[in-house]
């Protein structure tokens, strides 16, 4: 059988409002990097589109560094047609500043109001354009984990969503619940992100989500 072609995203994005300032989030990229390394063990075709993180590149994985949500969207979309499995572990910023100043904003005694506009929802777009691909998303929630995760699973036409509490941001371990498109729910105990990655890959290989 031909090895599967994996496309994985990891880390945060940064959305600038002047040349040196941005809004972002606490994502460390650890989960996505662990998934890329796990996938590389079974396939030579692993691409990792990664936001800015401080982790070493997983050996043998093609890394594509990006900064903004728009750049991540571009790099993911151009590879989508040739991909079998997409795993969106990145914490993509949902909003970006509407205006980006070309020079550093100077301090005044006035309030500064930042107006934000939505970024492209990459996974939602992938769901709309889905053909044979297996689509896997992540949901980090602070409340009503199951309701929000199931909503994202359906809205984005995913095969599987990996839901965890937002406290997993930047941690070395993760306690996840897997919600499958066919209604199955699997709660995994707390384990290292590397072990979560292996469990996830096992589910994909079992074709359990087909
Ligand atoms: N995602 C994406 N593009 C975005 C935002 C999120 O592809 N602009 C992906 C994430 O990588 C993740 C999934 O969508 O796999 C869920 O992300 P999340 O931010 O939790 O969901 P949202 O749909 O943005 O909902 P909300 O922020 O309201 O919880």
Tab-separated table of C-alpha atoms and ligand atoms in Angstrom:
chain	number	residue	atom	x	y	z
A	1	UNK	CA	0.000	0.000	0.000
A	2	UNK	CA	1.229	3.523	-0.810
A	3	UNK	CA	2.292	5.429	2.321
A	4	UNK	CA	-0.189	8.080	3.446
A	5	UNK	CA	0.590	11.739	2.778
A	6	UNK	CA	0.189	13.768	6.001
A	7	UNK	CA	-0.262	17.534	6.381
A	8	UNK	CA	-0.006	18.761	9.959
A	9	UNK	CA	-0.192	22.262	11.414
A	10	UNK	CA	1.233	23.341	14.747
A	11	UNK	CA	1.881	26.306	16.988
A	12	UNK	CA	0.260	29.720	17.215
A	13	UNK	CA	-0.086	32.364	14.539
A	14	UNK	CA	0.855	36.015	15.015
A	15	UNK	CA	-1.308	38.846	13.784
A	16	UNK	CA	0.550	42.151	13.575
A	17	UNK	CA	-0.759	45.669	14.117
A	18	UNK	CA	2.582	47.409	13.625
A	19	UNK	CA	6.002	46.148	12.477
A	20	UNK	CA	6.957	44.787	15.909
A	21	UNK	CA	3.690	44.163	17.772
A	22	UNK	CA	1.160	41.402	17.365
A	23	UNK	CA	-1.646	39.460	19.036
A	24	UNK	CA	-1.183	35.712	19.446
A	25	UNK	CA	-1.860	32.905	21.945
A	26	UNK	CA	0.005	30.566	24.306
A	27	UNK	CA	0.314	27.568	21.972
A	28	UNK	CA	3.754	25.909	22.241
A	29	UNK	CA	3.423	23.652	19.186
A	30	UNK	CA	4.308	20.544	21.239
A	31	UNK	CA	1.188	18.575	20.262
A	32	UNK	CA	1.540	19.211	16.521
A	33	UNK	CA	5.286	18.477	16.541
A	34	UNK	CA	4.701	15.200	18.395
A	35	UNK	CA	2.065	14.227	15.814
A	36	UNK	CA	4.426	15.033	12.928
A	37	UNK	CA	7.192	12.915	14.495
A	38	UNK	CA	4.770	10.008	15.066
A	39	UNK	CA	3.486	10.156	11.474
A	40	UNK	CA	7.057	10.256	10.129
A	41	UNK	CA	7.641	6.828	11.684
A	42	UNK	CA	5.146	5.311	9.260
A	43	UNK	CA	5.400	7.584	6.211
A	44	UNK	CA	8.120	9.579	4.412
A	45	UNK	CA	5.478	12.107	3.281
A	46	UNK	CA	4.927	14.378	6.278
A	47	UNK	CA	4.665	18.156	5.958
A	48	UNK	CA	4.455	20.364	9.044
A	49	UNK	CA	3.174	23.899	8.510
A	50	UNK	CA	4.310	25.566	11.677
A	51	UNK	CA	3.717	28.887	13.370
A	52	UNK	CA	6.542	30.453	15.395
A	53	UNK	CA	7.697	28.028	18.119
A	54	UNK	CA	11.008	27.194	19.779
A	55	UNK	CA	10.978	23.434	19.147
A	56	UNK	CA	13.542	21.542	17.037
A	57	UNK	CA	12.305	20.368	13.633
A	58	UNK	CA	11.294	16.676	13.751
A	59	UNK	CA	13.821	14.639	11.727
A	60	UNK	CA	12.744	13.800	8.183
A	61	UNK	CA	9.667	16.035	8.279
A	62	UNK	CA	9.279	18.816	5.705
A	63	UNK	CA	8.789	21.952	7.802
A	64	UNK	CA	7.146	25.039	6.334
A	65	UNK	CA	7.456	27.995	8.708
A	66	UNK	CA	4.680	30.608	8.644
A	67	UNK	CA	3.797	33.540	10.866
A	68	UNK	CA	0.235	34.680	10.207
A	69	UNK	CA	-3.090	32.850	9.778
A	70	UNK	CA	-3.192	34.068	6.163
A	71	UNK	CA	0.215	32.503	5.451
A	72	UNK	CA	-0.817	29.266	7.140
A	73	UNK	CA	-4.018	29.176	5.068
A	74	UNK	CA	-2.048	29.684	1.830
A	75	UNK	CA	0.477	26.922	2.600
A	76	UNK	CA	-2.223	24.449	3.685
A	77	UNK	CA	-4.557	25.108	0.737
A	78	UNK	CA	-1.820	24.674	-1.874
A	79	UNK	CA	-0.944	21.219	-0.517
A	80	UNK	CA	-4.478	19.993	0.179
A	81	UNK	CA	-5.208	18.211	-3.114
A	82	UNK	CA	-2.203	15.888	-2.680
A	83	UNK	CA	-2.867	15.155	0.993
A	84	UNK	CA	-4.531	12.063	2.497
A	85	UNK	CA	-4.709	13.140	6.150
A	86	UNK	CA	-4.852	16.699	7.535
A	87	UNK	CA	-4.334	17.232	11.252
A	88	UNK	CA	-4.937	20.847	12.286
A	89	UNK	CA	-3.251	21.085	15.683
A	90	UNK	CA	-2.348	24.767	15.206
A	91	UNK	CA	-3.938	27.402	17.400
A	92	UNK	CA	-4.833	29.700	14.514
A	93	UNK	CA	-5.775	33.212	15.611
A	94	UNK	CA	-9.475	33.734	14.901
A	95	UNK	CA	-9.028	37.508	14.524
A	96	UNK	CA	-6.391	39.875	13.207
A	97	UNK	CA	-6.023	43.651	13.508
A	98	UNK	CA	-7.936	45.364	10.715
A	99	UNK	CA	-5.152	47.868	10.115
A	100	UNK	CA	-1.409	47.255	10.212
A	101	UNK	CA	0.627	50.432	10.758
A	102	UNK	CA	3.698	50.639	8.532
A	103	UNK	CA	5.682	52.348	11.307
A	104	UNK	CA	5.884	51.566	15.020
A	105	UNK	CA	2.905	53.092	16.820
A	106	UNK	CA	4.013	55.823	19.183
A	107	UNK	CA	2.674	56.097	22.701
A	108	UNK	CA	0.213	58.898	23.438
A	109	UNK	CA	-1.902	59.629	26.497
A	110	UNK	CA	-5.006	58.507	24.602
A	111	UNK	CA	-6.565	55.086	24.694
A	112	UNK	CA	-5.624	52.841	21.806
A	113	UNK	CA	-8.463	50.798	20.306
A	114	UNK	CA	-7.577	47.849	18.098
A	115	UNK	CA	-10.235	46.836	15.624
A	116	UNK	CA	-10.114	43.143	14.749
A	117	UNK	CA	-11.501	41.256	11.760
A	118	UNK	CA	-11.946	37.475	11.387
A	119	UNK	CA	-9.207	35.416	9.750
A	120	UNK	CA	-10.000	32.598	7.328
A	121	UNK	CA	-11.194	29.489	9.144
A	122	UNK	CA	-8.772	27.088	7.440
A	123	UNK	CA	-10.417	23.889	8.647
A	124	UNK	CA	-13.896	25.077	7.697
A	125	UNK	CA	-12.624	25.693	4.145
A	126	UNK	CA	-10.943	22.279	4.027
A	127	UNK	CA	-14.238	20.708	5.100
A	128	UNK	CA	-16.081	22.424	2.251
A	129	UNK	CA	-13.482	21.267	-0.319
A	130	UNK	CA	-13.123	17.767	1.144
A	131	UNK	CA	-12.883	14.818	-1.245
A	132	UNK	CA	-11.028	11.707	-0.055
A	133	UNK	CA	-9.100	13.443	2.737
A	134	UNK	CA	-9.353	12.492	6.394
A	135	UNK	CA	-9.791	15.726	8.362
A	136	UNK	CA	-8.842	15.950	12.024
A	137	UNK	CA	-9.299	19.059	14.160
A	138	UNK	CA	-8.505	20.096	17.703
A	139	UNK	CA	-10.765	21.916	20.134
A	140	UNK	CA	-9.351	23.571	23.233
A	141	UNK	CA	-12.208	24.678	25.446
A	142	UNK	CA	-12.620	26.255	28.849
A	143	UNK	CA	-16.257	25.138	29.218
A	144	UNK	CA	-18.881	22.838	27.686
A	145	UNK	CA	-16.152	20.765	25.997
A	146	UNK	CA	-18.464	18.162	24.460
A	147	UNK	CA	-21.046	20.599	23.064
A	148	UNK	CA	-18.416	22.857	21.464
A	149	UNK	CA	-16.352	19.955	20.133
A	150	UNK	CA	-19.370	18.274	18.518
A	151	UNK	CA	-20.451	21.565	17.001
A	152	UNK	CA	-16.991	22.002	15.391
A	153	UNK	CA	-16.930	18.359	14.231
A	154	UNK	CA	-20.168	18.831	12.292
A	155	UNK	CA	-19.708	22.411	11.098
A	156	UNK	CA	-16.211	21.740	9.719
A	157	UNK	CA	-17.147	18.281	8.321
A	158	UNK	CA	-14.376	16.552	10.285
A	159	UNK	CA	-13.783	12.816	10.672
A	160	UNK	CA	-12.456	13.269	14.177
A	161	UNK	CA	-12.007	16.075	16.675
A	162	UNK	CA	-9.548	15.911	19.547
A	163	UNK	CA	-10.963	17.894	22.443
A	164	UNK	CA	-9.038	19.012	25.470
A	165	UNK	CA	-9.214	21.531	28.235
A	166	UNK	CA	-7.496	24.824	27.407
A	167	UNK	CA	-5.094	24.119	30.307
A	168	UNK	CA	-3.173	21.804	27.913
A	169	UNK	CA	-1.659	24.893	26.287
A	170	UNK	CA	2.110	24.744	26.720
A	171	UNK	CA	1.914	21.612	28.940
A	172	UNK	CA	3.872	18.394	28.266
A	173	UNK	CA	0.850	16.181	28.868
A	174	UNK	CA	-2.670	16.218	27.526
A	175	UNK	CA	-5.958	14.658	28.573
A	176	UNK	CA	-8.075	14.337	25.454
A	177	UNK	CA	-11.459	13.059	24.375
A	178	UNK	CA	-11.864	11.848	20.790
A	179	UNK	CA	-15.205	12.548	19.104
A	180	UNK	CA	-15.641	10.606	15.847
A	181	UNK	CA	-17.982	11.563	12.993
A	182	UNK	CA	-19.896	8.284	13.424
A	183	UNK	CA	-20.845	9.210	16.987
A	184	UNK	CA	-18.223	7.228	18.893
A	185	UNK	CA	-16.599	8.932	21.847
A	186	UNK	CA	-13.313	7.818	23.388
A	187	UNK	CA	-11.876	9.369	26.525
A	188	UNK	CA	-8.132	8.819	26.927
A	189	UNK	CA	-6.381	9.177	30.290
A	190	UNK	CA	-3.853	11.961	30.812
A	191	UNK	CA	-0.609	11.068	29.006
A	192	UNK	CA	2.387	12.712	27.350
A	193	UNK	CA	1.679	14.561	24.113
A	194	UNK	CA	3.942	12.052	22.384
A	195	UNK	CA	1.688	9.195	23.571
A	196	UNK	CA	-1.443	11.115	22.527
A	197	UNK	CA	0.141	11.503	19.080
A	198	UNK	CA	0.756	7.744	18.828
A	199	UNK	CA	-2.794	6.940	19.957
A	200	UNK	CA	-4.185	9.340	17.375
A	201	UNK	CA	-2.079	7.833	14.604
A	202	UNK	CA	-3.216	4.354	15.645
A	203	UNK	CA	-6.860	5.436	15.207
A	204	UNK	CA	-6.066	6.739	11.723
A	205	UNK	CA	-4.247	3.553	10.732
A	206	UNK	CA	-7.028	1.354	12.061
A	207	UNK	CA	-9.223	3.339	9.686
A	208	UNK	CA	-11.384	3.530	12.724
A	209	UNK	CA	-12.575	6.934	11.641
A	210	UNK	CA	-13.694	5.856	8.187
B	1	LIG	N1	-8.907	26.530	12.969
B	1	LIG	C1	-8.584	26.858	11.670
B	1	LIG	N2	-8.621	28.172	11.270
B	1	LIG	C2	-8.966	29.142	12.140
B	1	LIG	C3	-9.313	28.811	13.473
B	1	LIG	C4	-9.262	27.495	13.855
B	1	LIG	O1	-8.278	25.964	10.869
B	1	LIG	N3	-8.978	30.398	11.727
B	1	LIG	C5	-8.863	25.108	13.368
B	1	LIG	C6	-7.913	24.807	14.512
B	1	LIG	O2	-6.631	24.460	14.036
B	1	LIG	C7	-8.589	23.622	15.208
B	1	LIG	C8	-10.062	23.847	14.932
B	1	LIG	O3	-10.136	24.761	13.827
B	1	LIG	O4	-8.211	22.388	14.644
B	1	LIG	C9	-10.830	24.406	16.080
B	1	LIG	O5	-10.271	25.632	16.444
B	1	LIG	P1	-10.953	26.576	17.526
B	1	LIG	O6	-10.241	27.898	17.532
B	1	LIG	O7	-11.068	25.846	18.819
B	1	LIG	O8	-12.389	26.693	16.944
B	1	LIG	P2	-13.198	27.835	16.321
B	1	LIG	O9	-14.020	27.238	15.228
B	1	LIG	O10	-12.303	28.975	15.943
B	1	LIG	O11	-14.189	28.224	17.484
B	1	LIG	P3	-13.990	29.091	18.825
B	1	LIG	O12	-12.715	29.880	18.698
B	1	LIG	O13	-15.217	29.932	18.851
B	1	LIG	O14	-13.948	28.090	19.954
